[in-house]
Amino acid sequence: FIVELQGSANHLIISSSPSLEGESATMNNDNNEEKQARAVTSRDVTSSAHNSAILDQIRRDDCLQLLIESHDALYDYDVGDKSQFVVDDGDNMHWLGYHIGRSVALIDLCINSEERRGRDRDALMRGINSNRSIEVLELYDHLDFDVSLLGNFFANNPKLRSLSLDGNDIGDDGAAALMKALANQPQLNSLSLPSNNIGRIDFCQQNCTSRWVFPCLVELDLSFNRIDDIGLEALASSLASSTSLKRLDVSSNTLITSSGLRSLSALLHSENCRLEDLCLDAMPIDDDGAEALATGLLSNMSVKRLMLPATSGITESGWSSFSRLLCDKSSINSIHKSNHTLNQIGSLPVPRDHDIRHYLKLNTSSNLHRTA
């Protein structure tokens, strides 16, 4: 409270401070919503007995894994152990989000394309914002998704291990906002952002301490975006400091050329590099690209699998670059210093009679000194 002495008579005026009034109003709103939640039955706010039972599970903290998808856009796959909430007319997204937000048992949440966009979806996301138990969050095909809807969740959930935002078209602005929100997530070990129209990696890294590098991040998927040579260079430069990343997927970023692939050397030559899988599928890789990759992998001791496009412009010249990478016969010492870690070049059909096949097979041996 604020106490004022006013005028010559020293009149005493007691009033609430604006900040306390705001906090009080928020508490009152929360209390009112909590009272309403207790008064509303699950059957009142769901479209079916099945959905009512699922909501009851969430309210009792009996639901560990939850899949939410629209009745109009059901995916044909095995949902496994997930409880499946199929959204239809009559389902109140506000109360579904409210109870998800207050759950302390839910650890895995997947929300597939929800045809009811706008206020319904926003209400669902606002409720989820309050959750602090979810470890795995997957959002698929929400084409106009606003990252800020889950800003508090991303910034404050201390348990988030895996985040997949596939096909949400968040763009560079959304990616930049996401990086800032995830800056305090040291436990994050998997980040999947394919098909999100992300291109300006350098822009996404501005004013962001994480710069795509998280202490425990093992998998990073940026496939099917619009990353170009400049973007890949910025990404490789940042990831060079990572000591945990084992899988990087930048497949189907068709703006990347051999120049961009050369910039991967910053990551591949780093003493911190622990990368085992490098995915470059569905990209226009030619002989120059093959030579750039071979040069980058020459002193690398971690990459085991290199995924290249099933069809490419690689000719005998490009294959020779890989051959020299795996076994440089110019001298005994060169053979010993060749790459004895890479054991798979996937997707791309290596010529049947090429010696690369033999070298890759040798690299599967557990005794690499004997292989050399």
mmCIF file of C-alpha atoms in Angstrom:
data_model
loop_
_atom_site.group_PDB
_atom_site.id
_atom_site.type_symbol
_atom_site.label_atom_id
_atom_site.label_comp_id
_atom_site.label_asym_id
_atom_site.label_seq_id
_atom_site.Cartn_x
_atom_site.Cartn_y
_atom_site.Cartn_z
ATOM 1 C CA PHE A 1 0.000 0.000 0.000
ATOM 2 C CA ILE A 2 0.975 3.661 -0.494
ATOM 3 C CA VAL A 3 0.579 6.072 2.433
ATOM 4 C CA GLU A 4 0.411 9.818 1.677
ATOM 5 C CA LEU A 5 0.290 12.834 4.031
ATOM 6 C CA GLN A 6 -1.610 15.466 2.096
ATOM 7 C CA GLY A 7 -2.266 19.151 2.856
ATOM 8 C CA SER A 8 -1.717 21.212 5.974
ATOM 9 C CA ALA A 9 -4.081 19.034 7.939
ATOM 10 C CA ASN A 10 -1.931 16.031 7.135
ATOM 11 C CA HIS A 11 -4.843 14.027 5.854
ATOM 12 C CA LEU A 12 -3.961 10.353 5.685
ATOM 13 C CA ILE A 13 -4.657 8.684 2.337
ATOM 14 C CA ILE A 14 -4.134 4.938 1.916
ATOM 15 C CA SER A 15 -4.316 3.403 -1.533
ATOM 16 C CA SER A 16 -3.103 0.309 -3.360
ATOM 17 C CA SER A 17 -0.028 0.589 -5.578
ATOM 18 C CA PRO A 18 -0.649 -0.069 -9.301
ATOM 19 C CA SER A 19 1.677 -3.093 -9.286
ATOM 20 C CA LEU A 20 -0.064 -4.691 -6.350
ATOM 21 C CA GLU A 21 -3.422 -3.989 -7.901
ATOM 22 C CA GLY A 22 -2.269 -5.782 -11.055
ATOM 23 C CA GLU A 23 -0.992 -8.771 -9.099
ATOM 24 C CA SER A 24 -4.188 -8.879 -7.095
ATOM 25 C CA ALA A 25 -6.293 -8.792 -10.266
ATOM 26 C CA THR A 26 -4.243 -11.631 -11.749
ATOM 27 C CA MET A 27 -4.660 -13.710 -8.599
ATOM 28 C CA ASN A 28 -8.391 -13.044 -8.593
ATOM 29 C CA ASN A 29 -8.640 -14.091 -12.239
ATOM 30 C CA ASP A 30 -6.673 -17.268 -11.513
ATOM 31 C CA ASN A 31 -8.865 -18.051 -8.522
ATOM 32 C CA ASN A 32 -12.020 -17.436 -10.532
ATOM 33 C CA GLU A 33 -10.790 -19.672 -13.337
ATOM 34 C CA GLU A 34 -9.885 -22.378 -10.846
ATOM 35 C CA LYS A 35 -13.393 -22.204 -9.356
ATOM 36 C CA GLN A 36 -14.888 -22.445 -12.834
ATOM 37 C CA ALA A 37 -12.652 -25.416 -13.652
ATOM 38 C CA ARG A 38 -13.875 -27.289 -10.593
ATOM 39 C CA ALA A 39 -17.481 -26.551 -11.530
ATOM 40 C CA VAL A 40 -17.162 -27.703 -15.143
ATOM 41 C CA THR A 41 -17.312 -31.443 -15.818
ATOM 42 C CA SER A 42 -15.224 -33.023 -18.560
ATOM 43 C CA ARG A 43 -18.390 -34.168 -20.303
ATOM 44 C CA ASP A 44 -19.591 -30.555 -20.510
ATOM 45 C CA VAL A 45 -16.572 -29.413 -22.542
ATOM 46 C CA THR A 46 -15.864 -32.379 -24.825
ATOM 47 C CA SER A 47 -17.511 -33.795 -27.929
ATOM 48 C CA SER A 48 -17.510 -37.466 -26.992
ATOM 49 C CA ALA A 49 -17.315 -39.930 -24.113
ATOM 50 C CA HIS A 50 -13.842 -40.904 -25.345
ATOM 51 C CA ASN A 51 -12.517 -37.343 -25.181
ATOM 52 C CA SER A 52 -14.228 -36.844 -21.826
ATOM 53 C CA ALA A 53 -12.364 -39.859 -20.445
ATOM 54 C CA ILE A 54 -9.057 -38.517 -21.787
ATOM 55 C CA LEU A 55 -9.650 -35.113 -20.191
ATOM 56 C CA ASP A 56 -10.478 -36.837 -16.896
ATOM 57 C CA GLN A 57 -7.156 -38.656 -17.104
ATOM 58 C CA ILE A 58 -5.356 -35.351 -17.586
ATOM 59 C CA ARG A 59 -7.210 -33.791 -14.643
ATOM 60 C CA ARG A 60 -6.296 -36.757 -12.396
ATOM 61 C CA ASP A 61 -2.656 -36.656 -13.573
ATOM 62 C CA ASP A 62 -3.062 -40.159 -15.002
ATOM 63 C CA CYS A 63 -2.064 -39.141 -18.559
ATOM 64 C CA LEU A 64 1.648 -39.407 -19.384
ATOM 65 C CA GLN A 65 1.533 -39.200 -23.198
ATOM 66 C CA LEU A 66 -1.051 -37.298 -25.209
ATOM 67 C CA LEU A 67 -1.783 -36.907 -28.924
ATOM 68 C CA ILE A 68 -4.156 -34.141 -30.018
ATOM 69 C CA GLU A 69 -5.321 -34.085 -33.630
ATOM 70 C CA SER A 70 -8.235 -32.834 -35.630
ATOM 71 C CA HIS A 71 -11.106 -35.078 -36.641
ATOM 72 C CA ASP A 72 -10.705 -33.596 -40.133
ATOM 73 C CA ALA A 73 -6.994 -34.392 -40.417
ATOM 74 C CA LEU A 74 -6.337 -37.757 -38.781
ATOM 75 C CA TYR A 75 -2.900 -39.247 -39.410
ATOM 76 C CA ASP A 76 -2.739 -42.917 -40.344
ATOM 77 C CA TYR A 77 -0.102 -44.279 -37.984
ATOM 78 C CA ASP A 78 0.310 -46.207 -34.760
ATOM 79 C CA VAL A 79 -0.145 -43.811 -31.827
ATOM 80 C CA GLY A 80 1.600 -46.261 -29.508
ATOM 81 C CA ASP A 81 1.005 -45.584 -25.823
ATOM 82 C CA LYS A 82 -0.302 -42.069 -26.395
ATOM 83 C CA SER A 83 -3.818 -41.192 -25.297
ATOM 84 C CA GLN A 84 -5.551 -39.826 -28.415
ATOM 85 C CA PHE A 85 -7.774 -36.763 -28.136
ATOM 86 C CA VAL A 86 -9.569 -36.277 -31.474
ATOM 87 C CA VAL A 87 -10.806 -32.679 -31.714
ATOM 88 C CA ASP A 88 -14.306 -32.190 -33.094
ATOM 89 C CA ASP A 89 -17.208 -29.773 -32.706
ATOM 90 C CA GLY A 90 -18.038 -29.492 -29.023
ATOM 91 C CA ASP A 91 -14.486 -29.722 -27.714
ATOM 92 C CA ASN A 92 -13.492 -26.664 -25.704
ATOM 93 C CA MET A 93 -9.818 -25.908 -26.374
ATOM 94 C CA HIS A 94 -9.602 -23.451 -23.477
ATOM 95 C CA TRP A 95 -10.319 -26.092 -20.857
ATOM 96 C CA LEU A 96 -8.175 -28.720 -22.577
ATOM 97 C CA GLY A 97 -5.236 -26.295 -22.528
ATOM 98 C CA TYR A 98 -6.021 -25.241 -18.953
ATOM 99 C CA HIS A 99 -5.771 -28.785 -17.594
ATOM 100 C CA ILE A 100 -2.691 -29.619 -19.680
ATOM 101 C CA GLY A 101 -1.074 -26.504 -18.235
ATOM 102 C CA ARG A 102 -1.717 -27.682 -14.704
ATOM 103 C CA SER A 103 -0.725 -31.291 -15.222
ATOM 104 C CA VAL A 104 2.348 -32.467 -13.332
ATOM 105 C CA ALA A 105 2.350 -35.949 -14.882
ATOM 106 C CA LEU A 106 2.211 -35.276 -18.642
ATOM 107 C CA ILE A 107 5.659 -35.779 -20.197
ATOM 108 C CA ASP A 108 4.950 -36.254 -23.929
ATOM 109 C CA LEU A 109 2.617 -34.004 -25.938
ATOM 110 C CA CYS A 110 2.068 -34.157 -29.711
ATOM 111 C CA ILE A 111 -0.331 -31.811 -31.526
ATOM 112 C CA ASN A 112 -0.922 -32.577 -35.183
ATOM 113 C CA SER A 113 -2.425 -30.227 -37.739
ATOM 114 C CA GLU A 114 -5.422 -28.613 -36.060
ATOM 115 C CA GLU A 115 -7.923 -27.362 -38.588
ATOM 116 C CA ARG A 116 -9.576 -25.118 -36.017
ATOM 117 C CA ARG A 117 -7.048 -22.347 -36.055
ATOM 118 C CA GLY A 118 -7.366 -18.873 -34.588
ATOM 119 C CA ARG A 119 -8.894 -18.406 -31.162
ATOM 120 C CA ASP A 120 -9.399 -22.111 -30.414
ATOM 121 C CA ARG A 121 -5.783 -22.998 -31.018
ATOM 122 C CA ASP A 122 -4.491 -19.863 -29.292
ATOM 123 C CA ALA A 123 -6.530 -20.775 -26.215
ATOM 124 C CA LEU A 124 -5.034 -24.267 -26.234
ATOM 125 C CA MET A 125 -1.482 -22.882 -26.490
ATOM 126 C CA ARG A 126 -2.032 -20.322 -23.724
ATOM 127 C CA GLY A 127 -3.035 -23.122 -21.389
ATOM 128 C CA ILE A 128 -0.037 -25.260 -22.335
ATOM 129 C CA ASN A 129 2.163 -22.227 -21.559
ATOM 130 C CA SER A 130 1.740 -22.934 -17.846
ATOM 131 C CA ASN A 131 2.962 -26.526 -18.022
ATOM 132 C CA ARG A 132 6.287 -27.406 -16.384
ATOM 133 C CA SER A 133 6.273 -31.214 -16.702
ATOM 134 C CA ILE A 134 6.391 -31.839 -20.476
ATOM 135 C CA GLU A 135 9.700 -33.298 -21.660
ATOM 136 C CA VAL A 136 8.789 -33.995 -25.292
ATOM 137 C CA LEU A 137 6.773 -31.513 -27.363
ATOM 138 C CA GLU A 138 5.833 -32.051 -31.011
ATOM 139 C CA LEU A 139 3.813 -29.605 -33.136
ATOM 140 C CA TYR A 140 3.165 -30.662 -36.739
ATOM 141 C CA ASP A 141 1.852 -28.666 -39.700
ATOM 142 C CA HIS A 142 0.502 -25.552 -37.989
ATOM 143 C CA LEU A 143 1.156 -23.323 -40.973
ATOM 144 C CA ASP A 144 0.557 -19.975 -39.260
ATOM 145 C CA PHE A 145 2.052 -20.834 -35.885
ATOM 146 C CA ASP A 146 3.257 -17.917 -33.734
ATOM 147 C CA VAL A 147 6.207 -18.981 -31.556
ATOM 148 C CA SER A 148 5.360 -16.287 -29.006
ATOM 149 C CA LEU A 149 2.199 -18.241 -28.079
ATOM 150 C CA LEU A 150 4.460 -20.669 -26.196
ATOM 151 C CA GLY A 151 7.173 -18.198 -25.220
ATOM 152 C CA ASN A 152 6.770 -18.785 -21.475
ATOM 153 C CA PHE A 153 6.698 -22.540 -21.936
ATOM 154 C CA PHE A 154 9.911 -22.545 -23.975
ATOM 155 C CA ALA A 155 11.674 -20.172 -21.591
ATOM 156 C CA ASN A 156 10.558 -21.615 -18.257
ATOM 157 C CA ASN A 157 9.973 -25.364 -18.612
ATOM 158 C CA PRO A 158 13.000 -26.917 -16.865
ATOM 159 C CA LYS A 159 12.356 -30.427 -18.186
ATOM 160 C CA LEU A 160 12.066 -29.984 -21.972
ATOM 161 C CA ARG A 161 14.368 -32.550 -23.650
ATOM 162 C CA SER A 162 12.997 -32.786 -27.163
ATOM 163 C CA LEU A 163 11.271 -30.155 -29.314
ATOM 164 C CA SER A 164 9.858 -30.793 -32.800
ATOM 165 C CA LEU A 165 8.212 -27.985 -34.748
ATOM 166 C CA ASP A 166 7.799 -29.643 -38.132
ATOM 167 C CA GLY A 167 6.074 -27.824 -40.994
ATOM 168 C CA ASN A 168 4.998 -24.764 -38.999
ATOM 169 C CA ASP A 169 6.479 -22.103 -41.298
ATOM 170 C CA ILE A 170 7.841 -20.055 -38.387
ATOM 171 C CA GLY A 171 10.340 -18.247 -40.663
ATOM 172 C CA ASP A 172 13.474 -16.362 -39.644
ATOM 173 C CA ASP A 173 11.670 -14.149 -37.125
ATOM 174 C CA GLY A 174 10.104 -17.168 -35.444
ATOM 175 C CA ALA A 175 13.415 -19.035 -35.379
ATOM 176 C CA ALA A 176 15.151 -16.017 -33.837
ATOM 177 C CA ALA A 177 12.430 -15.740 -31.173
ATOM 178 C CA LEU A 178 12.681 -19.467 -30.499
ATOM 179 C CA MET A 179 16.466 -19.332 -30.049
ATOM 180 C CA LYS A 180 16.077 -16.570 -27.480
ATOM 181 C CA ALA A 181 13.337 -18.455 -25.634
ATOM 182 C CA LEU A 182 15.420 -21.653 -25.531
ATOM 183 C CA ALA A 183 18.600 -19.898 -24.373
ATOM 184 C CA ASN A 184 18.151 -21.204 -20.824
ATOM 185 C CA GLN A 185 17.476 -24.825 -21.776
ATOM 186 C CA PRO A 186 20.750 -26.678 -21.031
ATOM 187 C CA GLN A 187 18.933 -30.022 -20.870
ATOM 188 C CA LEU A 188 17.593 -29.853 -24.483
ATOM 189 C CA ASN A 189 19.023 -32.776 -26.480
ATOM 190 C CA SER A 190 16.896 -32.857 -29.653
ATOM 191 C CA LEU A 191 15.717 -29.928 -31.791
ATOM 192 C CA SER A 192 13.790 -30.575 -35.008
ATOM 193 C CA LEU A 193 12.738 -27.654 -37.231
ATOM 194 C CA PRO A 194 12.215 -28.990 -40.782
ATOM 195 C CA SER A 195 9.957 -27.222 -43.292
ATOM 196 C CA ASN A 196 9.855 -23.918 -41.430
ATOM 197 C CA ASN A 197 11.049 -21.501 -44.120
ATOM 198 C CA ILE A 198 14.231 -20.745 -42.165
ATOM 199 C CA GLY A 199 17.050 -19.213 -44.193
ATOM 200 C CA ARG A 200 18.897 -16.426 -42.391
ATOM 201 C CA ILE A 201 20.804 -18.491 -39.839
ATOM 202 C CA ASP A 202 23.038 -15.489 -39.143
ATOM 203 C CA PHE A 203 19.952 -13.375 -38.398
ATOM 204 C CA CYS A 204 18.502 -16.062 -36.128
ATOM 205 C CA GLN A 205 21.720 -16.036 -34.096
ATOM 206 C CA GLN A 206 21.764 -12.278 -33.450
ATOM 207 C CA ASN A 207 21.346 -11.261 -29.805
ATOM 208 C CA CYS A 208 21.055 -14.925 -28.869
ATOM 209 C CA THR A 209 23.472 -16.579 -26.465
ATOM 210 C CA SER A 210 22.738 -20.165 -27.560
ATOM 211 C CA ARG A 211 23.523 -19.639 -31.279
ATOM 212 C CA TRP A 212 22.100 -23.152 -31.995
ATOM 213 C CA VAL A 213 24.518 -24.630 -29.435
ATOM 214 C CA PHE A 214 23.046 -26.217 -26.315
ATOM 215 C CA PRO A 215 25.214 -28.115 -23.794
ATOM 216 C CA CYS A 216 23.359 -31.414 -24.241
ATOM 217 C CA LEU A 217 22.073 -31.090 -27.825
ATOM 218 C CA VAL A 218 22.612 -34.398 -29.665
ATOM 219 C CA GLU A 219 20.336 -33.994 -32.719
ATOM 220 C CA LEU A 220 19.630 -30.919 -34.862
ATOM 221 C CA ASP A 221 17.299 -31.147 -37.875
ATOM 222 C CA LEU A 222 17.053 -28.117 -40.187
ATOM 223 C CA SER A 223 16.046 -30.005 -43.333
ATOM 224 C CA PHE A 224 13.596 -28.700 -45.982
ATOM 225 C CA ASN A 225 14.308 -25.036 -45.238
ATOM 226 C CA ARG A 226 15.932 -22.344 -47.417
ATOM 227 C CA ILE A 227 19.400 -22.196 -45.895
ATOM 228 C CA ASP A 228 22.043 -21.009 -48.372
ATOM 229 C CA ASP A 229 25.855 -20.933 -48.339
ATOM 230 C CA ILE A 230 26.004 -17.951 -45.981
ATOM 231 C CA GLY A 231 23.538 -19.595 -43.619
ATOM 232 C CA LEU A 232 25.429 -22.899 -43.585
ATOM 233 C CA GLU A 233 28.701 -21.090 -42.921
ATOM 234 C CA ALA A 234 27.150 -19.289 -39.932
ATOM 235 C CA LEU A 235 25.687 -22.562 -38.643
ATOM 236 C CA ALA A 236 28.955 -24.511 -39.015
ATOM 237 C CA SER A 237 30.881 -21.754 -37.267
ATOM 238 C CA SER A 238 28.507 -21.859 -34.299
ATOM 239 C CA LEU A 239 28.330 -25.644 -34.058
ATOM 240 C CA ALA A 240 32.134 -25.900 -34.043
ATOM 241 C CA SER A 241 32.003 -25.240 -30.298
ATOM 242 C CA SER A 242 29.541 -28.080 -29.616
ATOM 243 C CA THR A 243 30.885 -31.122 -27.789
ATOM 244 C CA SER A 244 27.590 -33.033 -27.766
ATOM 245 C CA LEU A 245 26.083 -32.844 -31.288
ATOM 246 C CA LYS A 246 26.035 -36.254 -32.990
ATOM 247 C CA ARG A 247 23.499 -35.793 -35.787
ATOM 248 C CA LEU A 248 23.057 -32.818 -38.131
ATOM 249 C CA ASP A 249 20.455 -32.839 -40.916
ATOM 250 C CA VAL A 250 20.424 -30.019 -43.467
ATOM 251 C CA SER A 251 18.942 -32.125 -46.267
ATOM 252 C CA SER A 252 16.790 -30.510 -48.968
ATOM 253 C CA ASN A 253 18.284 -27.049 -48.511
ATOM 254 C CA THR A 254 18.773 -26.760 -52.251
ATOM 255 C CA LEU A 255 20.365 -23.290 -52.160
ATOM 256 C CA ILE A 256 23.557 -24.755 -50.668
ATOM 257 C CA THR A 257 26.414 -25.173 -53.169
ATOM 258 C CA SER A 258 29.943 -26.563 -52.991
ATOM 259 C CA SER A 259 31.038 -23.234 -51.472
ATOM 260 C CA GLY A 260 28.708 -23.769 -48.535
ATOM 261 C CA LEU A 261 29.815 -27.382 -48.147
ATOM 262 C CA ARG A 262 33.423 -26.204 -47.805
ATOM 263 C CA SER A 263 32.389 -24.122 -44.819
ATOM 264 C CA LEU A 264 31.488 -27.354 -42.986
ATOM 265 C CA SER A 265 35.230 -27.755 -42.408
ATOM 266 C CA ALA A 266 34.894 -25.328 -39.489
ATOM 267 C CA LEU A 267 32.736 -27.954 -37.771
ATOM 268 C CA LEU A 268 34.370 -31.124 -39.100
ATOM 269 C CA HIS A 269 37.929 -29.980 -38.277
ATOM 270 C CA SER A 270 37.035 -28.737 -34.804
ATOM 271 C CA GLU A 271 38.635 -30.609 -31.925
ATOM 272 C CA ASN A 272 35.209 -30.474 -30.259
ATOM 273 C CA CYS A 273 33.466 -32.329 -33.091
ATOM 274 C CA ARG A 274 31.528 -35.415 -31.994
ATOM 275 C CA LEU A 275 29.310 -35.571 -35.088
ATOM 276 C CA GLU A 276 28.505 -39.114 -36.271
ATOM 277 C CA ASP A 277 25.719 -38.526 -38.815
ATOM 278 C CA LEU A 278 25.797 -35.790 -41.463
ATOM 279 C CA CYS A 279 22.669 -35.717 -43.650
ATOM 280 C CA LEU A 280 22.862 -33.875 -46.995
ATOM 281 C CA ASP A 281 20.136 -35.690 -48.897
ATOM 282 C CA ALA A 282 18.199 -34.111 -51.800
ATOM 283 C CA MET A 283 20.815 -31.429 -52.467
ATOM 284 C CA PRO A 284 22.561 -30.487 -55.744
ATOM 285 C CA ILE A 285 25.953 -32.061 -54.960
ATOM 286 C CA ASP A 286 28.375 -32.381 -57.886
ATOM 287 C CA ASP A 287 32.097 -33.179 -58.180
ATOM 288 C CA ASP A 288 33.056 -29.878 -56.540
ATOM 289 C CA GLY A 289 30.730 -30.672 -53.660
ATOM 290 C CA ALA A 290 32.193 -34.169 -53.317
ATOM 291 C CA GLU A 291 35.719 -32.730 -53.222
ATOM 292 C CA ALA A 292 34.658 -30.145 -50.611
ATOM 293 C CA LEU A 293 33.162 -32.860 -48.386
ATOM 294 C CA ALA A 294 36.181 -35.141 -48.792
ATOM 295 C CA THR A 295 38.495 -32.294 -47.802
ATOM 296 C CA GLY A 296 36.364 -31.500 -44.771
ATOM 297 C CA LEU A 297 36.306 -35.129 -43.638
ATOM 298 C CA LEU A 298 40.023 -35.752 -44.152
ATOM 299 C CA SER A 299 41.083 -35.167 -40.551
ATOM 300 C CA ASN A 300 37.695 -35.908 -38.989
ATOM 301 C CA MET A 301 37.609 -38.834 -36.585
ATOM 302 C CA SER A 302 33.915 -38.881 -35.648
ATOM 303 C CA VAL A 303 31.616 -38.925 -38.719
ATOM 304 C CA LYS A 304 30.534 -42.486 -39.487
ATOM 305 C CA ARG A 305 27.599 -41.943 -41.818
ATOM 306 C CA LEU A 306 27.314 -39.437 -44.671
ATOM 307 C CA MET A 307 23.896 -39.244 -46.326
ATOM 308 C CA LEU A 308 24.014 -37.919 -49.906
ATOM 309 C CA PRO A 309 21.253 -37.602 -52.547
ATOM 310 C CA ALA A 310 20.172 -40.718 -54.420
ATOM 311 C CA THR A 311 20.802 -38.861 -57.670
ATOM 312 C CA SER A 312 23.502 -36.248 -58.095
ATOM 313 C CA GLY A 313 26.068 -34.831 -60.470
ATOM 314 C CA ILE A 314 28.961 -36.798 -58.979
ATOM 315 C CA THR A 315 31.146 -38.445 -61.621
ATOM 316 C CA GLU A 316 34.336 -40.502 -61.445
ATOM 317 C CA SER A 317 36.230 -37.343 -60.462
ATOM 318 C CA GLY A 318 34.048 -36.872 -57.389
ATOM 319 C CA TRP A 319 34.248 -40.544 -56.454
ATOM 320 C CA SER A 320 38.032 -40.334 -56.670
ATOM 321 C CA SER A 321 37.944 -37.619 -54.014
ATOM 322 C CA PHE A 322 36.111 -39.983 -51.666
ATOM 323 C CA SER A 323 38.477 -42.811 -52.604
ATOM 324 C CA ARG A 324 41.528 -40.733 -51.649
ATOM 325 C CA LEU A 325 39.756 -39.700 -48.440
ATOM 326 C CA LEU A 326 39.312 -43.338 -47.425
ATOM 327 C CA CYS A 327 42.655 -44.624 -48.682
ATOM 328 C CA ASP A 328 45.336 -42.254 -49.956
ATOM 329 C CA LYS A 329 47.836 -44.607 -51.615
ATOM 330 C CA SER A 330 50.462 -41.944 -52.279
ATOM 331 C CA SER A 331 52.531 -43.282 -49.370
ATOM 332 C CA ILE A 332 52.387 -45.699 -46.441
ATOM 333 C CA ASN A 333 52.038 -42.751 -44.086
ATOM 334 C CA SER A 334 49.218 -41.311 -46.192
ATOM 335 C CA ILE A 335 47.356 -44.605 -46.029
ATOM 336 C CA HIS A 336 47.710 -44.604 -42.254
ATOM 337 C CA LYS A 337 46.423 -40.997 -42.026
ATOM 338 C CA SER A 338 43.424 -41.635 -44.287
ATOM 339 C CA ASN A 339 39.901 -41.525 -42.895
ATOM 340 C CA HIS A 340 39.228 -44.840 -41.140
ATOM 341 C CA THR A 341 36.001 -43.757 -39.436
ATOM 342 C CA LEU A 342 33.513 -43.127 -42.275
ATOM 343 C CA ASN A 343 31.817 -46.456 -43.013
ATOM 344 C CA GLN A 344 28.597 -45.510 -44.808
ATOM 345 C CA ILE A 345 27.722 -43.247 -47.713
ATOM 346 C CA GLY A 346 23.970 -43.659 -47.679
ATOM 347 C CA SER A 347 21.263 -42.911 -50.260
ATOM 348 C CA LEU A 348 23.782 -42.343 -53.049
ATOM 349 C CA PRO A 349 24.431 -45.583 -54.956
ATOM 350 C CA VAL A 350 28.211 -46.013 -54.922
ATOM 351 C CA PRO A 351 29.313 -47.590 -58.239
ATOM 352 C CA ARG A 352 29.194 -51.352 -57.770
ATOM 353 C CA ASP A 353 32.768 -52.003 -58.854
ATOM 354 C CA HIS A 354 34.321 -48.981 -57.135
ATOM 355 C CA ASP A 355 36.982 -49.518 -54.466
ATOM 356 C CA ILE A 356 35.078 -47.162 -52.155
ATOM 357 C CA ARG A 357 32.762 -50.023 -51.258
ATOM 358 C CA HIS A 358 35.745 -52.060 -50.051
ATOM 359 C CA TYR A 359 37.180 -49.161 -48.042
ATOM 360 C CA LEU A 360 33.852 -48.440 -46.360
ATOM 361 C CA LYS A 361 33.532 -52.090 -45.366
ATOM 362 C CA LEU A 362 37.057 -52.074 -43.918
ATOM 363 C CA ASN A 363 36.122 -49.060 -41.799
ATOM 364 C CA THR A 364 33.444 -51.108 -40.032
ATOM 365 C CA SER A 365 36.215 -53.136 -38.399
ATOM 366 C CA SER A 366 36.697 -52.608 -34.671
ATOM 367 C CA ASN A 367 40.481 -52.768 -35.177
ATOM 368 C CA LEU A 368 41.171 -49.531 -37.064
ATOM 369 C CA HIS A 369 44.969 -49.868 -36.729
ATOM 370 C CA ARG A 370 44.759 -53.175 -38.542
ATOM 371 C CA THR A 371 42.508 -51.587 -41.162
ATOM 372 C CA ALA A 372 45.060 -48.805 -41.744
#
